mmCIF file of C-alpha atoms in Angstrom:
data_model
loop_
_atom_site.group_PDB
_atom_site.id
_atom_site.type_symbol
_atom_site.label_atom_id
_atom_site.label_comp_id
_atom_site.label_asym_id
_atom_site.label_seq_id
_atom_site.Cartn_x
_atom_site.Cartn_y
_atom_site.Cartn_z
ATOM 1 C CA UNK I 1 162.268 183.026 95.868
ATOM 2 C CA UNK I 2 161.725 183.290 92.117
ATOM 3 C CA UNK I 3 159.930 186.377 90.920
ATOM 4 C CA UNK I 4 160.450 188.242 94.190
ATOM 5 C CA UNK I 5 158.894 191.679 94.113
ATOM 6 C CA UNK I 6 161.499 194.451 93.984
ATOM 7 C CA UNK I 7 161.362 197.318 96.469
ATOM 8 C CA UNK I 8 160.890 200.991 95.564
ATOM 9 C CA UNK I 9 164.577 201.244 94.620
ATOM 10 C CA UNK I 10 164.151 198.405 92.104
ATOM 11 C CA UNK I 11 166.327 196.058 94.193
ATOM 12 C CA UNK I 12 165.788 192.443 95.109
ATOM 13 C CA UNK I 13 166.454 192.404 98.869
ATOM 14 C CA UNK I 14 169.054 190.067 100.316
ATOM 15 C CA UNK I 15 167.990 187.270 102.626
ATOM 16 C CA UNK I 16 168.276 188.368 106.254
ATOM 17 C CA UNK I 17 168.774 184.850 107.540
ATOM 18 C CA UNK I 18 169.905 181.529 106.085
ATOM 19 C CA UNK I 19 170.350 177.976 107.326
ATOM 20 C CA UNK I 20 173.426 175.992 106.297
ATOM 21 C CA UNK I 21 173.169 172.202 106.164
ATOM 22 C CA UNK I 22 176.329 170.116 105.862
ATOM 23 C CA UNK I 23 176.202 166.839 103.925
ATOM 24 C CA UNK I 24 179.109 164.407 103.408
ATOM 25 C CA UNK I 25 179.790 165.697 99.881
ATOM 26 C CA UNK I 26 177.971 169.051 99.655
ATOM 27 C CA UNK I 27 176.743 172.132 101.455
ATOM 28 C CA UNK I 28 173.146 173.344 101.257
ATOM 29 C CA UNK I 29 171.977 176.921 101.824
ATOM 30 C CA UNK I 30 168.304 177.209 102.818
ATOM 31 C CA UNK I 31 167.085 180.833 102.893
ATOM 32 C CA UNK I 32 164.631 182.187 105.444
ATOM 33 C CA UNK I 33 162.262 184.831 104.074
ATOM 34 C CA UNK I 34 161.464 187.669 106.489
ATOM 35 C CA UNK I 35 158.329 189.767 106.059
ATOM 36 C CA UNK I 36 157.462 192.281 108.800
ATOM 37 C CA UNK I 37 159.201 190.203 111.431
ATOM 38 C CA UNK I 38 157.616 186.908 110.354
ATOM 39 C CA UNK I 39 160.136 184.269 109.265
ATOM 40 C CA UNK I 40 159.350 181.560 106.709
ATOM 41 C CA UNK I 41 161.844 178.818 105.861
ATOM 42 C CA UNK I 42 161.813 178.408 102.079
ATOM 43 C CA UNK I 43 161.789 175.051 100.331
ATOM 44 C CA UNK I 44 164.007 176.444 97.561
ATOM 45 C CA UNK I 45 167.653 175.688 98.390
ATOM 46 C CA UNK I 46 171.096 176.163 96.847
ATOM 47 C CA UNK I 47 173.465 173.180 96.828
ATOM 48 C CA UNK I 48 177.221 173.764 96.550
ATOM 49 C CA UNK I 49 179.553 170.918 95.702
ATOM 50 C CA UNK I 50 182.865 170.315 93.970
ATOM 51 C CA UNK I 51 182.741 168.914 90.447
ATOM 52 C CA UNK I 52 185.865 166.884 91.164
ATOM 53 C CA UNK I 53 188.582 166.792 93.805
ATOM 54 C CA UNK I 54 191.388 167.513 91.330
ATOM 55 C CA UNK I 55 190.184 170.736 89.676
ATOM 56 C CA UNK I 56 188.315 171.868 92.760
ATOM 57 C CA UNK I 57 185.713 173.793 90.761
ATOM 58 C CA UNK I 58 182.473 174.574 92.535
ATOM 59 C CA UNK I 59 179.033 173.826 91.141
ATOM 60 C CA UNK I 60 175.899 175.658 92.253
ATOM 61 C CA UNK I 61 172.443 174.185 91.714
ATOM 62 C CA UNK I 62 168.944 175.109 92.873
ATOM 63 C CA UNK I 63 166.242 172.652 93.845
ATOM 64 C CA UNK I 64 163.125 172.256 95.961
ATOM 65 C CA UNK I 65 163.093 170.204 99.159
ATOM 66 C CA UNK I 66 160.301 168.898 101.334
ATOM 67 C CA UNK I 67 159.726 169.219 105.075
ATOM 68 C CA UNK I 68 162.186 167.279 107.226
ATOM 69 C CA UNK I 69 164.808 167.061 104.471
ATOM 70 C CA UNK I 70 167.547 168.116 106.891
ATOM 71 C CA UNK I 71 167.282 166.378 110.272
ATOM 72 C CA UNK I 72 170.550 167.724 111.703
ATOM 73 C CA UNK I 73 170.946 171.065 113.466
ATOM 74 C CA UNK I 74 171.796 173.779 110.888
ATOM 75 C CA UNK I 75 174.294 176.627 111.111
ATOM 76 C CA UNK I 76 172.470 179.967 111.228
ATOM 77 C CA UNK I 77 174.033 182.832 109.267
ATOM 78 C CA UNK I 78 172.914 186.385 108.528
ATOM 79 C CA UNK I 79 174.783 186.978 105.289
ATOM 80 C CA UNK I 80 176.989 185.276 102.709
ATOM 81 C CA UNK I 81 180.138 187.307 102.018
ATOM 82 C CA UNK I 82 181.850 184.977 99.553
ATOM 83 C CA UNK I 83 184.104 181.952 99.154
ATOM 84 C CA UNK I 84 187.811 181.428 99.816
ATOM 85 C CA UNK I 85 190.073 178.564 98.765
ATOM 86 C CA UNK I 86 192.003 176.741 101.475
ATOM 87 C CA UNK I 87 194.373 173.836 100.945
ATOM 88 C CA UNK I 88 191.986 171.199 102.282
ATOM 89 C CA UNK I 89 188.733 172.643 100.914
ATOM 90 C CA UNK I 90 186.732 175.671 99.908
ATOM 91 C CA UNK I 91 185.013 177.647 102.672
ATOM 92 C CA UNK I 92 182.104 180.055 102.819
ATOM 93 C CA UNK I 93 182.737 183.419 104.472
ATOM 94 C CA UNK I 94 179.635 184.026 106.572
ATOM 95 C CA UNK I 95 178.129 186.583 108.931
ATOM 96 C CA UNK I 96 177.162 184.834 112.155
ATOM 97 C CA UNK I 97 176.576 187.749 114.538
ATOM 98 C CA UNK I 98 175.313 191.248 113.698
ATOM 99 C CA UNK I 99 174.090 194.365 115.513
ATOM 100 C CA UNK I 100 171.425 196.845 114.443
ATOM 101 C CA UNK I 101 172.892 200.358 114.098
ATOM 102 C CA UNK I 102 169.761 202.282 113.147
ATOM 103 C CA UNK I 103 166.974 202.780 110.625
ATOM 104 C CA UNK I 104 166.827 205.128 107.645
ATOM 105 C CA UNK I 105 163.943 207.656 107.424
ATOM 106 C CA UNK I 106 160.524 206.657 106.151
ATOM 107 C CA UNK I 107 161.199 208.090 102.664
ATOM 108 C CA UNK I 108 163.900 205.413 102.424
ATOM 109 C CA UNK I 109 161.491 202.695 103.578
ATOM 110 C CA UNK I 110 162.923 202.637 107.124
ATOM 111 C CA UNK I 111 165.622 200.277 105.869
ATOM 112 C CA UNK I 112 167.698 198.900 108.744
ATOM 113 C CA UNK I 113 171.479 199.322 108.874
ATOM 114 C CA UNK I 114 173.661 196.688 110.570
ATOM 115 C CA UNK I 115 177.295 196.177 111.536
ATOM 116 C CA UNK I 116 179.087 192.831 111.645
ATOM 117 C CA UNK I 117 180.142 191.343 114.987
ATOM 118 C CA UNK I 118 181.342 187.877 113.996
ATOM 119 C CA UNK I 119 182.549 186.624 110.615
ATOM 120 C CA UNK I 120 183.392 182.927 110.387
ATOM 121 C CA UNK I 121 184.430 180.326 107.826
ATOM 122 C CA UNK I 122 182.204 177.332 107.056
ATOM 123 C CA UNK I 123 184.103 174.568 105.162
ATOM 124 C CA UNK I 124 182.376 173.149 102.092
ATOM 125 C CA UNK I 125 182.475 169.315 102.181
ATOM 126 C CA UNK I 126 184.293 167.189 101.376
ATOM 127 C CA UNK I 127 187.213 168.470 103.430
ATOM 128 C CA UNK I 128 190.520 166.686 102.998
ATOM 129 C CA UNK I 129 191.636 165.215 106.356
ATOM 130 C CA UNK I 130 194.983 166.285 107.827
ATOM 131 C CA UNK I 131 196.399 162.775 107.470
ATOM 132 C CA UNK I 132 196.250 163.167 103.678
ATOM 133 C CA UNK I 133 198.061 166.510 103.764
ATOM 134 C CA UNK I 134 201.786 167.043 104.043
ATOM 135 C CA UNK I 135 203.275 168.645 107.122
ATOM 136 C CA UNK I 136 203.851 171.899 105.240
ATOM 137 C CA UNK I 137 200.279 171.932 103.928
ATOM 138 C CA UNK I 138 198.894 171.562 107.449
ATOM 139 C CA UNK I 139 201.177 174.361 108.634
ATOM 140 C CA UNK I 140 200.193 176.698 105.790
ATOM 141 C CA UNK I 141 196.492 175.921 106.230
ATOM 142 C CA UNK I 142 196.728 176.945 109.876
ATOM 143 C CA UNK I 143 198.680 180.059 108.910
ATOM 144 C CA UNK I 144 196.078 181.088 106.296
ATOM 145 C CA UNK I 145 193.179 180.750 108.739
ATOM 146 C CA UNK I 146 195.094 182.741 111.362
ATOM 147 C CA UNK I 147 195.684 185.524 108.821
ATOM 148 C CA UNK I 148 191.977 185.544 108.013
ATOM 149 C CA UNK I 149 191.015 185.734 111.700
ATOM 150 C CA UNK I 150 193.510 188.538 112.265
ATOM 151 C CA UNK I 151 192.171 190.560 109.336
ATOM 152 C CA UNK I 152 188.594 190.138 110.523
ATOM 153 C CA UNK I 153 189.623 191.151 114.052
ATOM 154 C CA UNK I 154 191.339 194.309 112.750
ATOM 155 C CA UNK I 155 188.426 195.191 110.416
ATOM 156 C CA UNK I 156 185.379 194.565 112.559
ATOM 157 C CA UNK I 157 183.354 197.532 111.292
ATOM 158 C CA UNK I 158 181.726 196.165 108.146
ATOM 159 C CA UNK I 159 178.390 197.889 107.550
ATOM 160 C CA UNK I 160 175.545 196.704 105.366
ATOM 161 C CA UNK I 161 171.859 196.914 104.601
ATOM 162 C CA UNK I 162 169.739 194.096 103.209
ATOM 163 C CA UNK I 163 167.489 196.197 100.987
ATOM 164 C CA UNK I 164 169.202 199.552 100.337
ATOM 165 C CA UNK I 165 172.374 200.556 98.493
ATOM 166 C CA UNK I 166 174.607 202.202 101.099
ATOM 167 C CA UNK I 167 177.562 202.415 98.687
ATOM 168 C CA UNK I 168 176.017 205.318 96.736
ATOM 169 C CA UNK I 169 174.828 208.743 97.802
ATOM 170 C CA UNK I 170 171.254 209.658 98.600
ATOM 171 C CA UNK I 171 170.953 211.586 95.327
ATOM 172 C CA UNK I 172 172.018 208.524 93.368
ATOM 173 C CA UNK I 173 169.499 206.262 95.113
ATOM 174 C CA UNK I 174 166.658 208.726 94.592
ATOM 175 C CA UNK I 175 167.662 209.084 90.945
ATOM 176 C CA UNK I 176 167.342 205.308 90.543
ATOM 177 C CA UNK I 177 163.602 205.742 91.023
ATOM 178 C CA UNK I 178 163.543 207.249 87.525
ATOM 179 C CA UNK I 179 164.780 203.927 86.104
ATOM 180 C CA UNK I 180 162.171 201.705 87.710
ATOM 181 C CA UNK I 181 161.207 200.377 84.294
ATOM 182 C CA UNK I 182 164.501 198.454 84.142
ATOM 183 C CA UNK I 183 164.777 194.857 85.334
ATOM 184 C CA UNK I 184 165.166 194.558 89.133
ATOM 185 C CA UNK I 185 168.734 194.023 90.306
ATOM 186 C CA UNK I 186 170.452 192.165 93.089
ATOM 187 C CA UNK I 187 172.071 194.435 95.639
ATOM 188 C CA UNK I 188 175.582 193.233 94.722
ATOM 189 C CA UNK I 189 175.005 194.196 91.082
ATOM 190 C CA UNK I 190 174.379 197.852 91.902
ATOM 191 C CA UNK I 191 176.936 198.205 94.689
ATOM 192 C CA UNK I 192 179.817 200.595 93.950
ATOM 193 C CA UNK I 193 182.859 198.417 93.266
ATOM 194 C CA UNK I 194 185.308 200.701 95.081
ATOM 195 C CA UNK I 195 183.457 200.229 98.375
ATOM 196 C CA UNK I 196 182.553 196.561 97.812
ATOM 197 C CA UNK I 197 184.989 195.075 100.342
ATOM 198 C CA UNK I 198 184.023 191.444 99.694
ATOM 199 C CA UNK I 199 183.970 191.856 95.904
ATOM 200 C CA UNK I 200 186.843 189.435 95.236
ATOM 201 C CA UNK I 201 185.330 186.867 97.591
ATOM 202 C CA UNK I 202 182.063 186.975 95.628
ATOM 203 C CA UNK I 203 183.642 186.452 92.201
ATOM 204 C CA UNK I 204 184.033 182.729 92.787
ATOM 205 C CA UNK I 205 180.268 182.433 93.277
ATOM 206 C CA UNK I 206 179.761 183.493 89.655
ATOM 207 C CA UNK I 207 182.983 182.359 87.940
ATOM 208 C CA UNK I 208 181.737 182.499 84.342
ATOM 209 C CA UNK I 209 181.399 186.227 83.888
ATOM 210 C CA UNK I 210 183.020 189.457 84.945
ATOM 211 C CA UNK I 211 181.269 190.902 87.967
ATOM 212 C CA UNK I 212 180.322 194.442 86.964
ATOM 213 C CA UNK I 213 179.040 196.458 89.887
ATOM 214 C CA UNK I 214 179.934 200.109 89.392
ATOM 215 C CA UNK I 215 177.160 202.186 87.846
ATOM 216 C CA UNK I 216 178.266 205.609 89.024
ATOM 217 C CA UNK I 217 179.295 206.743 85.525
ATOM 218 C CA UNK I 218 176.168 205.620 83.709
ATOM 219 C CA UNK I 219 173.082 204.495 85.667
ATOM 220 C CA UNK I 220 171.703 202.845 82.513
ATOM 221 C CA UNK I 221 174.790 200.675 82.045
ATOM 222 C CA UNK I 222 173.989 198.123 84.705
ATOM 223 C CA UNK I 223 174.970 194.471 84.678
ATOM 224 C CA UNK I 224 172.206 192.193 83.443
ATOM 225 C CA UNK I 225 171.193 188.841 84.825
ATOM 226 C CA UNK I 226 172.818 185.921 83.074
ATOM 227 C CA UNK I 227 171.254 182.437 82.786
ATOM 228 C CA UNK I 228 173.627 180.878 85.328
ATOM 229 C CA UNK I 229 172.941 183.643 87.894
ATOM 230 C CA UNK I 230 170.338 181.706 89.825
ATOM 231 C CA UNK I 231 167.733 183.759 91.633
ATOM 232 C CA UNK I 232 168.107 182.303 95.126
ATOM 233 C CA UNK I 233 171.902 182.470 95.220
ATOM 234 C CA UNK I 234 171.797 186.052 93.949
ATOM 235 C CA UNK I 235 169.784 187.105 96.993
ATOM 236 C CA UNK I 236 172.141 185.253 99.345
ATOM 237 C CA UNK I 237 175.168 187.407 98.461
ATOM 238 C CA UNK I 238 175.507 190.378 100.798
ATOM 239 C CA UNK I 239 177.882 193.266 99.901
ATOM 240 C CA UNK I 240 179.507 195.069 102.838
ATOM 241 C CA UNK I 241 181.771 198.089 103.196
ATOM 242 C CA UNK I 242 184.325 199.296 105.708
ATOM 243 C CA UNK I 243 183.858 202.703 107.284
ATOM 244 C CA UNK I 244 181.569 204.340 109.813
ATOM 245 C CA UNK I 245 177.853 205.059 110.181
ATOM 246 C CA UNK I 246 176.495 207.297 112.916
ATOM 247 C CA UNK I 247 172.844 208.100 113.615
ATOM 248 C CA UNK I 248 172.128 211.320 115.525
ATOM 249 C CA UNK I 249 168.405 211.538 116.207
ATOM 250 C CA UNK I 250 165.869 213.759 117.954
ATOM 251 C CA UNK I 251 168.059 216.849 118.265
ATOM 252 C CA UNK I 252 166.218 219.915 119.570
ATOM 253 C CA UNK I 253 166.075 223.015 117.393
ATOM 254 C CA UNK I 254 166.414 226.334 119.182
ATOM 255 C CA UNK I 255 163.281 228.531 119.073
ATOM 256 C CA UNK I 256 161.220 225.694 117.577
ATOM 257 C CA UNK I 257 160.244 223.052 120.160
ATOM 258 C CA UNK I 258 157.870 221.277 117.769
ATOM 259 C CA UNK I 259 160.486 219.900 115.355
ATOM 260 C CA UNK I 260 163.381 217.511 115.826
ATOM 261 C CA UNK I 261 166.498 217.443 113.656
ATOM 262 C CA UNK I 262 167.974 214.088 112.651
ATOM 263 C CA UNK I 263 171.189 213.563 110.764
ATOM 264 C CA UNK I 264 173.089 210.559 109.534
ATOM 265 C CA UNK I 265 176.806 210.398 108.733
ATOM 266 C CA UNK I 266 178.144 207.679 106.411
ATOM 267 C CA UNK I 267 181.870 207.302 105.743
ATOM 268 C CA UNK I 268 182.814 204.802 103.045
ATOM 269 C CA UNK I 269 186.407 203.615 102.793
ATOM 270 C CA UNK I 270 187.713 202.296 99.486
ATOM 271 C CA UNK I 271 189.520 198.952 99.451
ATOM 272 C CA UNK I 272 191.484 199.621 96.247
ATOM 273 C CA UNK I 273 194.536 201.347 97.772
ATOM 274 C CA UNK I 274 194.628 201.016 101.549
ATOM 275 C CA UNK I 275 197.511 200.908 103.972
ATOM 276 C CA UNK I 276 199.483 202.920 106.486
ATOM 277 C CA UNK I 277 200.995 206.175 105.260
ATOM 278 C CA UNK I 278 204.565 204.851 105.420
ATOM 279 C CA UNK I 279 203.783 202.254 102.706
ATOM 280 C CA UNK I 280 200.819 203.685 100.783
ATOM 281 C CA UNK I 281 200.832 207.196 99.320
ATOM 282 C CA UNK I 282 199.748 209.047 96.222
ATOM 283 C CA UNK I 283 197.852 207.391 93.389
ATOM 284 C CA UNK I 284 198.352 204.219 91.370
ATOM 285 C CA UNK I 285 198.314 203.826 87.568
ATOM 286 C CA UNK I 286 194.506 203.515 87.610
ATOM 287 C CA UNK I 287 193.989 206.745 89.548
ATOM 288 C CA UNK I 288 193.122 205.114 92.876
ATOM 289 C CA UNK I 289 194.423 207.380 95.636
ATOM 290 C CA UNK I 290 195.691 206.129 98.979
ATOM 291 C CA UNK I 291 193.079 205.572 101.686
ATOM 292 C CA UNK I 292 190.223 207.191 99.793
ATOM 293 C CA UNK I 293 187.222 207.962 102.017
ATOM 294 C CA UNK I 294 183.842 209.362 100.962
ATOM 295 C CA UNK I 295 181.739 210.963 103.699
ATOM 296 C CA UNK I 296 178.053 211.808 103.341
ATOM 297 C CA UNK I 297 175.738 213.651 105.712
ATOM 298 C CA UNK I 298 171.963 213.273 105.422
ATOM 299 C CA UNK I 299 169.571 215.533 107.340
ATOM 300 C CA UNK I 300 165.827 215.264 107.872
ATOM 301 C CA UNK I 301 163.261 216.875 110.157
ATOM 302 C CA UNK I 302 160.531 215.290 112.241
ATOM 303 C CA UNK I 303 157.544 216.806 114.013
ATOM 304 C CA UNK I 304 157.377 216.313 117.744
ATOM 305 C CA UNK I 305 154.204 214.211 117.526
ATOM 306 C CA UNK I 306 156.173 211.905 115.153
ATOM 307 C CA UNK I 307 153.129 211.549 112.916
ATOM 308 C CA UNK I 308 154.635 213.399 109.953
ATOM 309 C CA UNK I 309 158.196 213.469 108.650
ATOM 310 C CA UNK I 310 159.369 216.220 106.348
ATOM 311 C CA UNK I 311 161.179 215.497 103.112
ATOM 312 C CA UNK I 312 164.767 214.325 103.363
ATOM 313 C CA UNK I 313 167.099 217.212 102.617
ATOM 314 C CA UNK I 314 169.813 216.810 99.950
ATOM 315 C CA UNK I 315 172.853 215.101 101.402
ATOM 316 C CA UNK I 316 176.325 216.595 101.521
ATOM 317 C CA UNK I 317 179.126 214.431 100.135
ATOM 318 C CA UNK I 318 182.877 214.980 100.634
ATOM 319 C CA UNK I 319 185.713 212.885 99.226
ATOM 320 C CA UNK I 320 189.175 212.569 100.735
ATOM 321 C CA UNK I 321 192.203 210.453 99.916
#
């Protein structure tokens, strides 16, 4: 995992698949590297454990393991969204079922876009048994998990890409190519903070520094890797956004039967000031307007023999709040 080659957008791609192993006093994340459909289970793992039961602080360490180190059946996940604190333990927020929505054009490396189908909590051992909790603590723990399940049920359209920044416009991503001399970044470092719906969940993964993600104002002012930002864990974190993505492909053009028109619509919804109109209106003290949505349309042409694809046309971006 160390020294992974960055893609053309100078990003270190997220792991598409990971195995979670549960030990009595820790949780181990074992990434699976995917290269052109071939999966390789890495021997570099991330171990998460609590420093002590009183403070509840989490400690992340990397190490190498040998074959057969984990005899039990693992939990398979397709993305790590963050960590939440329950009464009895911490829990990972994980993607356990996903669906492919479509692929970006070849100029964008045919990066695949997915939508979440199932998000689930995985408790980090050790978990305090119910017999050691008070009656109110058990009741509140159940209530918290029900709230989480209800939120996930009501917000089931979280979109993501493992190796492309969907939070910024096409122009921004193409402009990043001019800064390829900079150090490669994790996807969560470049992701626009206003559309980073699991931003607060990720902060506990790196508790010792402020997570700076927005680079819209100054592309050169990007967050740098810090010593405690371990390489493997950085590629495990997957940023997602709420909104809509629609692929419309192979549309016929009148009077020209040899070319197809393709267009992609991306709507990104900000998390900073959401809510129904009765409760959420106007702007807050920081200038965040209610229910801000940014919509982008990308068009490209393709020859009928599909052997050549024309250049991607400039995208159209609209902002509403």
